[in-house]
Coordinates of C-alpha atoms in Angstrom, one line a residue:
M1 CA 17.9 57.6 9.3
C2 CA 17.1 55.6 12.3
G3 CA 15.5 55.3 15.7
I4 CA 17.8 56.1 18.8
V5 CA 17.3 55.3 22.5
G6 CA 19.3 55.4 25.6
Q7 CA 19.5 55.8 29.3
Y8 CA 22.0 57.3 31.6
N9 CA 21.9 56.3 35.3
V10 CA 23.2 59.5 36.9
S11 CA 22.9 58.1 40.4
I12 CA 25.6 55.6 41.3
G13 CA 24.4 52.1 42.1
Q14 CA 21.9 51.7 39.3
N15 CA 22.7 49.4 36.4
I16 CA 21.3 49.5 32.9
D17 CA 18.6 46.9 32.2
A18 CA 19.6 45.4 28.9
E19 CA 16.2 43.7 28.5
L20 CA 14.4 47.1 29.1
L21 CA 16.8 48.9 26.7
T22 CA 16.1 46.3 24.0
R23 CA 12.4 46.7 24.4
M24 CA 12.5 50.5 24.2
R25 CA 14.6 50.2 21.0
D26 CA 12.3 47.7 19.4
T27 CA 9.2 49.9 19.8
M28 CA 10.7 51.8 16.9
V29 CA 11.3 49.0 14.5
H30 CA 9.4 50.9 11.9
R31 CA 12.1 53.6 12.0
G32 CA 14.9 51.1 11.4
P33 CA 13.9 47.8 9.9
D34 CA 17.3 47.1 8.5
G35 CA 19.2 46.3 11.7
A36 CA 19.6 46.8 15.4
G37 CA 22.3 47.4 18.0
I38 CA 22.8 47.9 21.6
W39 CA 25.9 49.1 23.8
I40 CA 26.2 49.2 27.6
S41 CA 29.4 50.8 29.2
E42 CA 31.6 48.8 31.4
D43 CA 30.3 50.3 34.6
Q44 CA 26.8 49.6 33.5
R45 CA 25.5 53.1 34.1
V46 CA 25.1 54.1 30.3
G47 CA 23.3 52.2 27.6
F48 CA 22.4 53.2 24.0
G49 CA 20.3 51.4 21.5
H50 CA 19.8 51.9 17.7
R51 CA 17.4 50.9 15.0
R52 CA 19.0 51.1 11.5
L53 CA 17.4 52.3 8.3
S54 CA 20.4 51.8 5.9
I55 CA 20.9 54.7 3.4
I56 CA 24.5 55.9 3.4
D57 CA 27.1 53.1 3.7
L58 CA 25.1 49.9 4.0
S59 CA 28.0 47.8 5.3
E60 CA 28.0 46.3 8.9
K61 CA 30.9 48.6 9.6
A62 CA 28.6 51.5 9.8
S63 CA 26.3 49.9 12.3
Q64 CA 25.4 51.7 15.6
P65 CA 25.9 52.4 18.3
M66 CA 29.3 53.2 17.2
L67 CA 32.4 53.4 19.4
D68 CA 35.7 55.4 18.8
P69 CA 38.9 53.5 18.4
S70 CA 39.7 53.8 22.0
G71 CA 36.3 52.4 23.0
Q72 CA 35.7 55.2 25.3
V73 CA 33.4 57.3 23.3
C74 CA 30.0 56.2 22.1
L75 CA 27.5 57.6 19.5
T76 CA 24.0 56.8 18.6
F77 CA 22.7 58.9 15.8
N78 CA 19.5 59.5 13.7
G79 CA 19.9 61.7 10.6
E80 CA 22.2 62.6 7.7
I81 CA 25.4 64.8 7.5
Y82 CA 25.3 66.0 3.9
N83 CA 28.7 67.4 3.9
H84 CA 30.4 64.4 5.4
V85 CA 32.7 63.8 2.4
E86 CA 34.4 67.2 2.9
L87 CA 34.6 66.7 6.6
R88 CA 36.1 63.3 6.2
A89 CA 38.9 64.8 4.1
E90 CA 39.5 67.5 6.6
L91 CA 39.6 65.0 9.4
E92 CA 42.0 62.6 7.5
K93 CA 44.4 65.6 7.0
K94 CA 44.5 66.0 10.9
G95 CA 45.4 62.3 11.2
H96 CA 42.2 60.5 11.7
A97 CA 41.8 57.0 10.3
F98 CA 38.4 55.6 9.4
K99 CA 37.2 52.0 9.3
T100 CA 34.3 52.7 7.0
S101 CA 34.5 53.6 3.3
H102 CA 31.8 56.6 3.5
S103 CA 29.8 56.5 6.8
D104 CA 28.5 59.9 7.9
T105 CA 28.1 58.4 11.4
E106 CA 31.8 57.7 11.7
V107 CA 32.5 61.3 10.5
L108 CA 30.3 62.8 13.1
L109 CA 32.0 60.6 15.8
H110 CA 35.5 61.6 14.6
A111 CA 34.5 65.3 14.3
Y112 CA 33.5 65.2 18.0
L113 CA 36.9 63.6 18.9
Q114 CA 38.6 66.4 17.0
W115 CA 36.5 69.5 17.9
G116 CA 34.3 68.5 20.9
I117 CA 30.6 69.4 21.0
E118 CA 31.6 72.5 18.9
A119 CA 31.7 70.1 16.0
I120 CA 28.0 70.5 15.5
Q121 CA 28.6 74.0 14.0
K122 CA 30.5 72.2 11.0
F123 CA 27.5 69.8 10.2
R124 CA 25.2 70.5 7.4
G125 CA 22.3 68.2 7.7
M126 CA 19.5 66.9 9.9
F127 CA 20.3 65.0 13.0
A128 CA 19.5 63.9 16.6
F129 CA 22.1 62.1 18.4
S130 CA 23.6 61.3 21.8
I131 CA 27.2 61.2 22.8
W132 CA 28.7 59.5 25.9
D133 CA 32.3 60.5 26.5
G134 CA 33.8 58.1 28.9
R135 CA 37.1 60.0 29.2
T136 CA 35.4 63.0 30.9
R137 CA 32.0 61.5 31.8
D138 CA 30.2 64.0 29.6
F139 CA 26.8 63.1 28.2
F140 CA 25.2 65.0 25.3
L141 CA 21.8 65.2 23.5
V142 CA 21.6 67.2 20.4
R143 CA 18.9 68.3 18.0
D144 CA 19.5 69.8 14.6
R145 CA 19.3 73.5 13.7
M146 CA 15.8 73.3 12.1
G147 CA 14.4 70.5 14.2
V148 CA 13.8 68.1 11.3
K149 CA 14.6 65.2 13.7
P150 CA 12.8 64.8 16.9
L151 CA 14.4 63.9 20.2
Y152 CA 12.5 63.3 23.6
W153 CA 14.0 62.9 27.1
A154 CA 13.0 62.6 30.7
Q155 CA 14.7 62.7 34.0
Y156 CA 13.3 60.6 36.8
D157 CA 14.4 58.2 39.5
G158 CA 18.0 59.2 39.2
K159 CA 18.3 58.6 35.5
I160 CA 18.0 60.3 32.2
S161 CA 16.2 58.4 29.3
F162 CA 16.0 59.6 25.7
A163 CA 14.5 58.3 22.4
S164 CA 13.3 59.4 19.0
E165 CA 9.9 58.5 19.9
I166 CA 8.0 58.9 23.2
K167 CA 6.6 55.3 22.9
A168 CA 10.1 54.1 23.6
L169 CA 10.4 56.0 26.7
L170 CA 7.0 54.6 27.9
E171 CA 8.4 51.1 27.9
D172 CA 10.1 52.0 31.3
R173 CA 7.4 51.5 33.9
D174 CA 9.3 53.8 36.3
L175 CA 8.1 56.6 34.0
N176 CA 4.6 57.5 34.8
R177 CA 1.9 57.9 32.1
E178 CA 0.1 61.2 33.0
L179 CA -1.6 64.0 31.0
N180 CA 0.1 67.4 31.3
T181 CA -3.1 69.3 31.8
D182 CA -1.4 72.7 32.2
K183 CA -0.3 72.5 28.4
V184 CA -3.7 71.4 26.9
A185 CA -4.4 75.2 26.2
D186 CA -1.1 75.5 24.2
Y187 CA -2.1 72.5 22.2
L188 CA -5.4 74.0 21.2
S189 CA -3.6 77.3 20.3
F190 CA -0.8 75.9 18.3
L191 CA -2.0 72.4 17.2
A192 CA 1.1 70.8 18.7
L193 CA 3.0 71.5 21.8
P194 CA 6.1 73.7 21.4
A195 CA 9.3 72.5 22.9
P196 CA 10.4 71.8 25.5
N197 CA 7.0 70.5 26.6
T198 CA 4.8 67.5 25.6
L199 CA 1.4 66.5 26.7
F200 CA 3.1 63.8 28.8
K201 CA 3.9 65.2 32.2
G202 CA 7.5 64.6 32.8
I203 CA 8.6 64.0 29.2
K204 CA 10.2 66.8 27.3
K205 CA 11.6 67.4 23.8
L206 CA 14.7 69.2 22.7
G207 CA 13.9 72.4 20.8
S208 CA 15.4 73.1 17.4
G209 CA 19.0 74.0 17.5
T210 CA 19.4 73.0 21.0
F211 CA 21.6 70.6 23.0
I212 CA 21.8 69.2 26.5
H213 CA 25.1 68.7 28.4
V214 CA 25.2 66.6 31.6
N215 CA 28.6 66.8 33.2
S216 CA 30.5 64.3 35.4
S217 CA 28.6 65.6 38.5
G218 CA 25.2 65.2 37.0
K219 CA 24.5 68.9 36.3
I220 CA 22.3 69.6 33.4
R221 CA 22.8 72.5 31.1
E222 CA 20.6 73.2 28.0
E223 CA 21.9 75.6 25.4
K224 CA 20.5 77.0 22.2
W225 CA 23.5 76.4 19.8
W226 CA 22.1 78.0 16.7
D227 CA 19.8 81.0 15.8
P228 CA 18.7 81.7 12.2
L229 CA 18.8 85.5 12.7
I230 CA 22.5 85.4 13.9
G231 CA 23.5 83.3 10.9
S232 CA 21.7 85.7 8.5
Q233 CA 23.9 88.5 9.5
K234 CA 26.9 87.2 7.6
Y235 CA 25.2 88.0 4.3
A236 CA 25.8 91.4 2.9
S237 CA 23.1 93.6 1.3
W238 CA 22.4 93.0 -2.3
D239 CA 20.2 94.2 -5.0
S240 CA 17.2 92.2 -6.4
D241 CA 18.9 90.6 -9.3
N242 CA 21.7 89.3 -7.2
I243 CA 19.1 87.9 -4.8
I244 CA 17.3 85.9 -7.4
E245 CA 20.4 84.4 -8.8
C246 CA 21.6 83.5 -5.2
V247 CA 18.3 81.9 -4.3
R248 CA 18.3 79.8 -7.5
E249 CA 21.8 78.6 -6.9
K250 CA 21.4 77.9 -3.1
I251 CA 18.3 75.7 -3.5
K252 CA 19.9 73.9 -6.4
E253 CA 22.8 73.1 -4.1
A254 CA 20.5 72.2 -1.2
V255 CA 18.6 69.7 -3.5
A256 CA 21.8 68.2 -4.8
L257 CA 23.2 67.7 -1.3
R258 CA 20.0 65.8 -0.5
S259 CA 20.3 63.4 -3.3
I260 CA 23.2 61.4 -1.7
G261 CA 22.8 57.9 -0.6
D262 CA 23.1 54.3 -1.6
V263 CA 19.4 53.8 -1.9
P264 CA 16.7 55.3 -4.3
V265 CA 15.5 58.7 -3.8
G266 CA 12.1 60.2 -4.8
I267 CA 10.1 63.4 -4.5
F268 CA 6.7 64.1 -2.9
L269 CA 5.0 66.1 -5.6
S270 CA 1.8 68.1 -4.7
G271 CA 1.6 70.2 -7.9
G272 CA 2.6 73.4 -6.2
I273 CA 5.6 75.6 -6.7
D274 CA 7.8 74.2 -3.9
S275 CA 7.5 70.5 -4.7
S276 CA 7.6 71.0 -8.4
A277 CA 10.8 73.1 -8.4
N278 CA 12.2 70.5 -6.0
A279 CA 11.4 67.7 -8.4
A280 CA 12.8 69.6 -11.4
L281 CA 16.1 70.5 -9.7
F282 CA 16.5 67.0 -8.6
A283 CA 15.9 65.6 -12.0
Q284 CA 18.5 68.0 -13.3
H285 CA 21.0 66.7 -10.9
S286 CA 20.3 62.9 -11.0
G287 CA 18.8 62.6 -14.6
H288 CA 15.9 60.4 -13.3
V289 CA 13.3 61.0 -10.7
K290 CA 10.3 59.3 -9.2
T291 CA 7.5 61.5 -8.0
F292 CA 4.6 60.5 -5.8
S293 CA 1.3 62.3 -5.3
I294 CA -1.9 61.8 -3.3
G295 CA -5.5 62.8 -4.3
Y296 CA -9.0 61.9 -3.5
D297 CA -11.7 59.8 -5.0
Q298 CA -13.6 62.9 -6.2
D299 CA -13.5 66.6 -5.8
Y300 CA -15.2 67.9 -2.6
S301 CA -16.6 71.2 -1.5
S302 CA -13.9 71.5 1.2
Y303 CA -10.9 70.4 -1.0
T304 CA -10.2 70.1 -4.7
N305 CA -7.7 67.6 -6.1
E306 CA -4.3 68.9 -7.3
L307 CA -3.4 65.7 -9.2
D308 CA -3.8 67.4 -12.6
Y309 CA -1.0 69.9 -11.6
A310 CA 1.3 67.3 -10.2
R311 CA 1.0 65.3 -13.5
K312 CA 1.8 68.3 -15.5
A313 CA 4.8 69.0 -13.4
A314 CA 5.9 65.3 -13.6
D315 CA 5.5 65.3 -17.4
Y316 CA 7.4 68.5 -17.8
I317 CA 10.5 67.1 -16.1
G318 CA 10.1 63.6 -17.4
A319 CA 9.4 62.0 -14.1
E320 CA 8.3 58.5 -13.3
H321 CA 5.2 59.4 -11.6
H322 CA 2.9 57.6 -9.2
E323 CA -0.3 58.6 -7.6
L324 CA -3.0 57.2 -5.1
K325 CA -6.5 58.5 -4.5
L326 CA -7.8 58.1 -1.0
K327 CA -11.4 57.6 0.2
K328 CA -13.1 58.5 3.3
A329 CA -12.7 54.9 4.6
D330 CA -8.8 55.3 4.5
L331 CA -9.1 58.1 7.1
Q332 CA -11.0 56.1 9.5
S333 CA -9.2 52.9 9.0
F334 CA -5.8 54.7 9.9
L335 CA -6.8 56.7 12.9
P336 CA -5.8 54.2 15.5
D337 CA -2.4 53.8 14.0
M338 CA -2.1 57.6 13.3
V339 CA -2.2 58.5 17.0
Y340 CA 0.2 55.8 17.8
Y341 CA 2.8 56.9 15.3
Q342 CA 2.3 60.6 16.2
D343 CA 3.3 59.9 19.8
E344 CA 2.0 63.3 20.9
P345 CA -1.1 64.9 19.4
I346 CA -0.3 66.6 16.1
A347 CA -3.8 68.2 15.2
D348 CA -3.0 68.4 11.5
P349 CA -5.1 66.2 9.3
V350 CA -2.4 66.3 6.7
C351 CA -0.9 63.3 8.8
I352 CA -3.3 61.1 6.8
P353 CA -2.3 61.8 3.2
L354 CA 1.4 62.1 4.4
Y355 CA 1.3 58.6 5.6
Y356 CA -0.3 57.2 2.5
V357 CA 2.0 59.1 0.2
S358 CA 5.0 57.7 2.2
K359 CA 3.6 54.2 1.9
L360 CA 3.1 54.7 -1.8
A361 CA 6.8 55.7 -2.3
R362 CA 8.0 52.8 -0.1
D363 CA 5.9 50.3 -2.1
H364 CA 7.7 51.6 -5.2
G365 CA 11.1 50.8 -3.9
V366 CA 12.0 54.3 -2.7
T367 CA 13.7 54.7 0.7
V368 CA 14.2 58.5 0.7
C369 CA 12.0 61.3 -0.5
Q370 CA 12.5 65.0 -0.6
V371 CA 9.7 67.3 0.6
G372 CA 8.9 70.9 0.2
E373 CA 8.4 72.2 3.7
G374 CA 9.8 75.7 4.5
A375 CA 9.5 77.6 1.4
D376 CA 6.3 79.4 2.3
E377 CA 7.8 80.5 5.8
L378 CA 10.8 81.9 4.1
F379 CA 9.3 83.7 1.2
C380 CA 5.9 84.9 2.5
G381 CA 3.7 82.2 0.7
Y382 CA 0.6 82.1 2.7
P383 CA -2.4 84.3 2.2
N384 CA -3.1 84.5 5.9
W385 CA 0.4 86.0 6.3
K386 CA -0.4 88.6 3.7
R387 CA -3.6 89.5 5.6
S388 CA -1.6 89.7 9.1
I389 CA 0.9 92.0 7.5
Q390 CA -1.8 94.3 6.1
R391 CA -3.8 94.3 9.3
Q392 CA -0.6 95.0 11.4
K393 CA 0.3 98.0 9.1
M394 CA -3.3 99.3 9.3
L395 CA -3.2 99.2 13.1
S396 CA 0.1 100.9 13.2
R397 CA -0.9 103.6 10.6
F398 CA -3.9 104.6 12.9
D399 CA -1.9 104.2 16.0
M400 CA -4.5 101.6 16.9
K401 CA -3.0 100.6 20.4
G402 CA -3.7 101.0 24.2
V403 CA -7.0 102.2 25.0
G404 CA -8.4 102.7 21.5
A405 CA -7.8 99.1 20.5
G406 CA -9.1 97.9 23.9
M407 CA -12.4 99.8 23.4
L408 CA -12.9 98.4 19.9
A409 CA -12.2 94.8 21.3
A410 CA -14.7 95.4 24.1
G411 CA -17.3 96.5 21.5
L412 CA -16.7 93.3 19.5
N413 CA -17.1 91.2 22.6
A414 CA -20.2 92.9 23.5
A415 CA -21.6 92.3 20.0
G416 CA -20.8 88.6 20.5
K417 CA -17.7 88.5 18.4
G418 CA -15.1 87.9 21.1
H419 CA -14.2 84.6 19.6
T420 CA -13.0 86.3 16.3
Q421 CA -9.5 86.6 15.1
T422 CA -10.2 90.4 14.8
Y423 CA -11.0 90.5 18.5
D424 CA -7.8 88.8 19.4
H425 CA -5.7 91.0 17.1
L426 CA -7.2 94.1 18.7
M427 CA -6.5 92.8 22.2
R428 CA -2.9 92.1 21.2
A429 CA -2.5 95.5 19.8
S430 CA -3.9 97.2 23.0
H431 CA -1.1 95.5 24.9
G432 CA 1.6 96.4 22.4
H433 CA 2.1 92.9 21.3
P434 CA 2.7 91.8 17.7
I435 CA -0.7 90.5 16.3
F436 CA 0.9 87.4 14.6
H437 CA 1.1 84.6 17.2
G438 CA 1.9 81.8 14.8
G439 CA 0.7 80.4 11.4
A440 CA -0.9 77.4 13.2
E441 CA -3.2 79.3 15.5
S442 CA -6.4 77.4 16.0
F443 CA -8.7 78.2 18.9
S444 CA -8.9 81.8 19.8
H445 CA -8.6 82.7 23.5
K446 CA -12.3 83.2 23.9
R447 CA -13.1 79.7 22.3
K448 CA -10.6 78.2 24.7
T449 CA -12.1 79.9 27.9
D450 CA -15.6 78.8 26.5
I451 CA -14.7 75.0 26.7
L452 CA -11.8 74.6 29.0
N453 CA -12.0 73.9 32.8
E454 CA -10.1 76.6 34.5
E455 CA -9.7 74.5 37.7
M456 CA -7.4 72.2 35.9
F457 CA -4.8 74.8 35.2
A458 CA -2.1 76.3 37.4
E459 CA -3.2 79.4 39.2
K460 CA -6.7 78.6 37.7
A461 CA -6.0 80.6 34.6
I462 CA -6.1 79.5 31.0
P463 CA -2.8 80.7 29.4
S464 CA -3.0 82.9 26.3
T465 CA -0.9 82.4 23.2
W466 CA 1.3 85.3 24.0
E467 CA 2.5 83.5 27.2
G468 CA 3.7 80.7 25.0
I469 CA 5.6 82.9 22.6
E470 CA 6.8 86.0 24.6
H471 CA 10.3 84.4 25.2
L472 CA 10.7 83.8 21.4
H473 CA 9.8 87.5 20.9
D474 CA 12.3 88.6 23.4
R475 CA 15.0 86.5 21.7
F476 CA 13.9 87.9 18.4
I477 CA 14.5 91.4 19.4
A478 CA 17.8 90.5 21.3
N479 CA 19.2 88.9 18.2
G480 CA 18.6 92.0 16.0
G481 CA 15.2 91.0 14.6
K482 CA 13.1 93.8 12.9
G483 CA 10.0 93.9 10.9
I484 CA 6.7 92.2 10.8
L485 CA 7.6 89.6 8.1
K486 CA 10.8 88.7 9.8
W487 CA 9.1 88.1 13.1
M488 CA 6.5 85.9 11.4
T489 CA 9.2 83.8 9.8
Y490 CA 11.2 83.7 12.9
L491 CA 8.4 82.4 15.0
D492 CA 7.3 79.8 12.6
L493 CA 10.8 78.6 12.2
N494 CA 11.0 78.1 15.9
Y495 CA 7.4 76.7 16.5
R496 CA 5.3 75.7 13.6
L497 CA 7.9 74.1 11.5
P498 CA 9.7 71.9 13.9
E499 CA 6.8 70.9 16.2
L500 CA 4.0 70.6 13.6
L501 CA 5.0 70.5 10.0
L502 CA 8.3 68.6 10.3
M503 CA 7.1 66.6 13.2
R504 CA 4.2 65.3 11.1
V505 CA 6.5 64.5 8.2
D506 CA 9.0 62.7 10.4
K507 CA 6.4 60.6 12.2
M508 CA 4.3 59.6 9.1
S509 CA 7.2 59.0 6.9
M510 CA 9.1 56.9 9.4
A511 CA 6.1 54.9 10.2
V512 CA 6.8 53.1 7.0
G513 CA 10.5 53.2 7.2
L514 CA 10.9 56.2 4.7
E515 CA 13.3 59.1 5.2
A516 CA 12.3 62.5 4.5
R517 CA 14.6 65.3 3.4
V518 CA 13.9 69.1 3.4
P519 CA 16.0 71.1 0.9
F520 CA 14.2 74.4 1.6
L521 CA 15.3 74.1 5.2
D522 CA 19.0 73.8 4.5
H523 CA 20.5 76.1 7.2
E524 CA 22.5 78.1 4.8
F525 CA 19.5 78.6 2.6
V526 CA 17.6 79.6 5.5
E527 CA 20.2 82.2 6.7
M528 CA 20.4 83.6 3.2
S529 CA 16.7 83.8 2.9
L530 CA 16.2 85.7 6.1
S531 CA 18.9 88.3 5.1
I532 CA 16.6 89.5 2.3
D533 CA 14.8 92.8 2.7
E534 CA 11.1 92.5 3.4
R535 CA 10.3 95.0 0.7
I536 CA 11.9 92.7 -1.8
L537 CA 10.2 89.7 -0.5
T538 CA 6.7 91.3 -0.8
E539 CA 7.4 93.4 -3.8
G540 CA 4.2 94.2 -5.9
G541 CA 2.1 92.5 -3.1
N542 CA 2.8 89.1 -4.6
L543 CA 3.1 86.0 -2.5
K544 CA 6.4 84.2 -2.8
H545 CA 7.7 86.8 -5.3
V546 CA 11.3 86.0 -4.9
L547 CA 11.1 82.3 -5.2
K548 CA 8.6 82.5 -8.1
K549 CA 11.3 84.5 -10.1
A550 CA 14.0 82.2 -9.1
V551 CA 12.3 79.1 -10.5
R552 CA 10.6 80.8 -13.6
G553 CA 11.6 78.6 -16.5
L554 CA 12.4 75.6 -14.3
I555 CA 8.8 74.5 -14.1
P556 CA 5.6 75.4 -16.1
D557 CA 4.3 79.0 -15.7
E558 CA 0.9 77.5 -15.1
I559 CA 2.2 76.1 -11.8
I560 CA 4.0 79.2 -10.8
D561 CA 1.0 81.5 -11.5
R562 CA -1.8 79.4 -10.2
K563 CA -3.6 80.2 -7.0
K564 CA -2.0 79.0 -3.8
Q565 CA -3.6 75.8 -2.5
G566 CA -2.2 74.1 0.6
F567 CA -1.7 70.4 0.8
G568 CA -4.6 68.9 2.6
L569 CA -7.7 66.7 2.7
P570 CA -11.5 67.2 2.5
L571 CA -11.9 67.3 6.2
E572 CA -15.2 69.1 6.3
D573 CA -16.8 66.5 4.0
W574 CA -15.3 63.6 5.8
I575 CA -15.7 64.4 9.4
V576 CA -19.4 63.8 9.4
D577 CA -22.0 60.9 10.1
D578 CA -20.3 58.0 12.1
L579 CA -16.8 59.6 12.3
E580 CA -18.3 62.7 14.0
D581 CA -20.3 60.6 16.5
Q582 CA -17.2 58.5 17.4
L583 CA -15.1 61.5 17.8
F584 CA -17.5 63.1 20.2
E585 CA -18.0 59.9 22.1
T586 CA -14.2 59.6 22.6
I587 CA -13.9 63.3 23.6
C588 CA -16.6 62.7 26.2
E589 CA -14.8 59.5 27.6
F590 CA -11.6 61.7 27.8
N591 CA -13.3 64.5 29.6
N592 CA -15.1 62.1 32.1
S593 CA -11.6 60.8 33.0
T594 CA -9.6 64.2 32.9
Q595 CA -12.2 66.9 33.5
V596 CA -10.2 69.1 31.2
L597 CA -13.4 70.6 29.6
N598 CA -15.9 72.5 31.5
G599 CA -19.6 71.7 32.1
K600 CA -20.7 74.0 29.0
F601 CA -19.2 71.4 26.6
D602 CA -21.9 69.2 25.2
R603 CA -23.1 67.8 21.8
S604 CA -24.6 71.1 20.7
V605 CA -21.3 72.9 21.3
F606 CA -19.4 70.3 19.5
S607 CA -21.8 70.2 16.5
N608 CA -21.4 74.0 16.0
M609 CA -17.6 73.9 16.0
M610 CA -15.6 74.2 12.8
A611 CA -14.4 70.9 11.4
S612 CA -10.8 71.8 12.2
H613 CA -11.7 72.4 15.8
K614 CA -13.6 69.1 16.0
W615 CA -10.5 67.3 14.6
T616 CA -8.2 69.1 17.1
L617 CA -10.2 68.0 20.0
G618 CA -10.8 64.5 18.5
N619 CA -7.1 64.1 17.9
L620 CA -6.4 64.8 21.6
A621 CA -9.0 62.3 22.8
L622 CA -7.9 59.5 20.5
W623 CA -4.2 60.1 21.5
W624 CA -5.2 60.0 25.1
K625 CA -7.1 56.7 24.7
R626 CA -4.3 54.9 22.8
M627 CA -1.2 56.5 24.6
L628 CA -2.3 57.1 28.1
C629 CA -5.0 54.5 28.6
N630 CA -3.1 52.0 26.3
T631 CA -6.6 50.8 24.8
S632 CA -8.0 50.4 21.4
V633 CA -8.8 53.8 19.8
L634 CA -11.9 53.3 17.6
S635 CA -14.4 50.5 17.4
A636 CA -14.1 48.4 14.4

């Protein structure tokens, strides 16, 4: 796991600035504290930088950027290739000789030499990388299938720059720092900006399962190289018993693959099904496991500690367990650094406990941790998903679309309930759209129009959430997608997971130099899960029915059968008093400069918002102040 950076001067006559490239690289020393490298092509038009977090093959021979034997092909790579041992054996049979004993970076490089960019289809892992092929003058940027690893890029002044983090790109003063005002509404809708956009105008991010190719003439082509629905079609139909066994074996395999490395590996343990099963399977494979949990100094009205369940899971599997209890002061003291490490606003307060549990693991000698993201999306684990399915079926049963739904929506609006989710759902039904627009929906369209300044948006219109996801629905249908639940899973695999949940994990764990691995998002496990019939997934109306049966006996029944509780923090209790005042002041400062909010926004409007909406707006303003104004975020 590392931080990568680079520039390609597409225009002839520009040379790489080695000093600038080094500064860009070293903004990410937290991602790679174990070493650093730089490479510049002979013609001075291409430069790569690398910060190293040593995990597989700790030798100097595995350092990056890495050149092929001819010195013409260069790679800078962030991630892990879990099947590198098998691929190395296959490549050796084809005549490839390796200088390292077991570097997955070198395997990736030789795989490209053998199969070209199509080699990415062979990789089982998480990765973001760039390759410069001096033989053909081809330049590639690649992001892994699930989007576990981020990769940002920008095209300006005749060059292309890329990096694992936006702050590295901002070291180049030729790249303007400017708010992408047209995308603020999408941020309020989805809590993070879906690829390819960011809230920096001119800076983009690769979408999950996407690569960019720049040919010798400078033409840029972007390609979606993997889609979970297409992959799921290779699995045949099966009965319920076979599914349970296959799920059990596939997740066991995914956990075992993610135990590889030459450094200690641990588990984030919340006390829920996903992390507990993850820890139990890891303990079975490795014999010993360290687990890490975050709780709070007391139980609050807005969040109850899960530490007791985490301890029970740890005791059950015989783990070496560590925990930390956070206080309100921990939230406030971390805010300035939080928005710096986020790079772009990620309006999920779970960033706070994620940072502290990552630091807890690092402080106890662990360099890699496995996390449980993805299981809820694959196996229908969210209560709000269940409600969305029921509401969609109800509307379908009564043929509640077109004029009927529109009339009901109008009635709700007239009654002062136009800001509710029910209103949004009826409006979607009236247009023939699916009512589920993402598991991270925050501000309703009415709430956005109540506070945003329409004059700041293109065509003076505030975009709806549908405008942000319509292209995904078109792709879902084109790739054979059918059913309400499959759509919900597909949408969140493409948006909420890569750009919110996985982004928060990457940014907060890498802030302390910790690698996070995601067994439930092994692409083969995802493809298999998507092939399961919806009726089996929701059998008996139970959330996560299939996964619960698959892990029964592996972890305590008490954990399997407990009520669903998401990993979180007591936001409503903590976002009061001084913190609320400072958030409002920073939002006002942000708006005085940007005019993104309209004249109706005042202290009364802010005070009456839900805590989550206050946090979302506050996160945006804090980010703007630190990353666009380059000033201190909060007063001491």
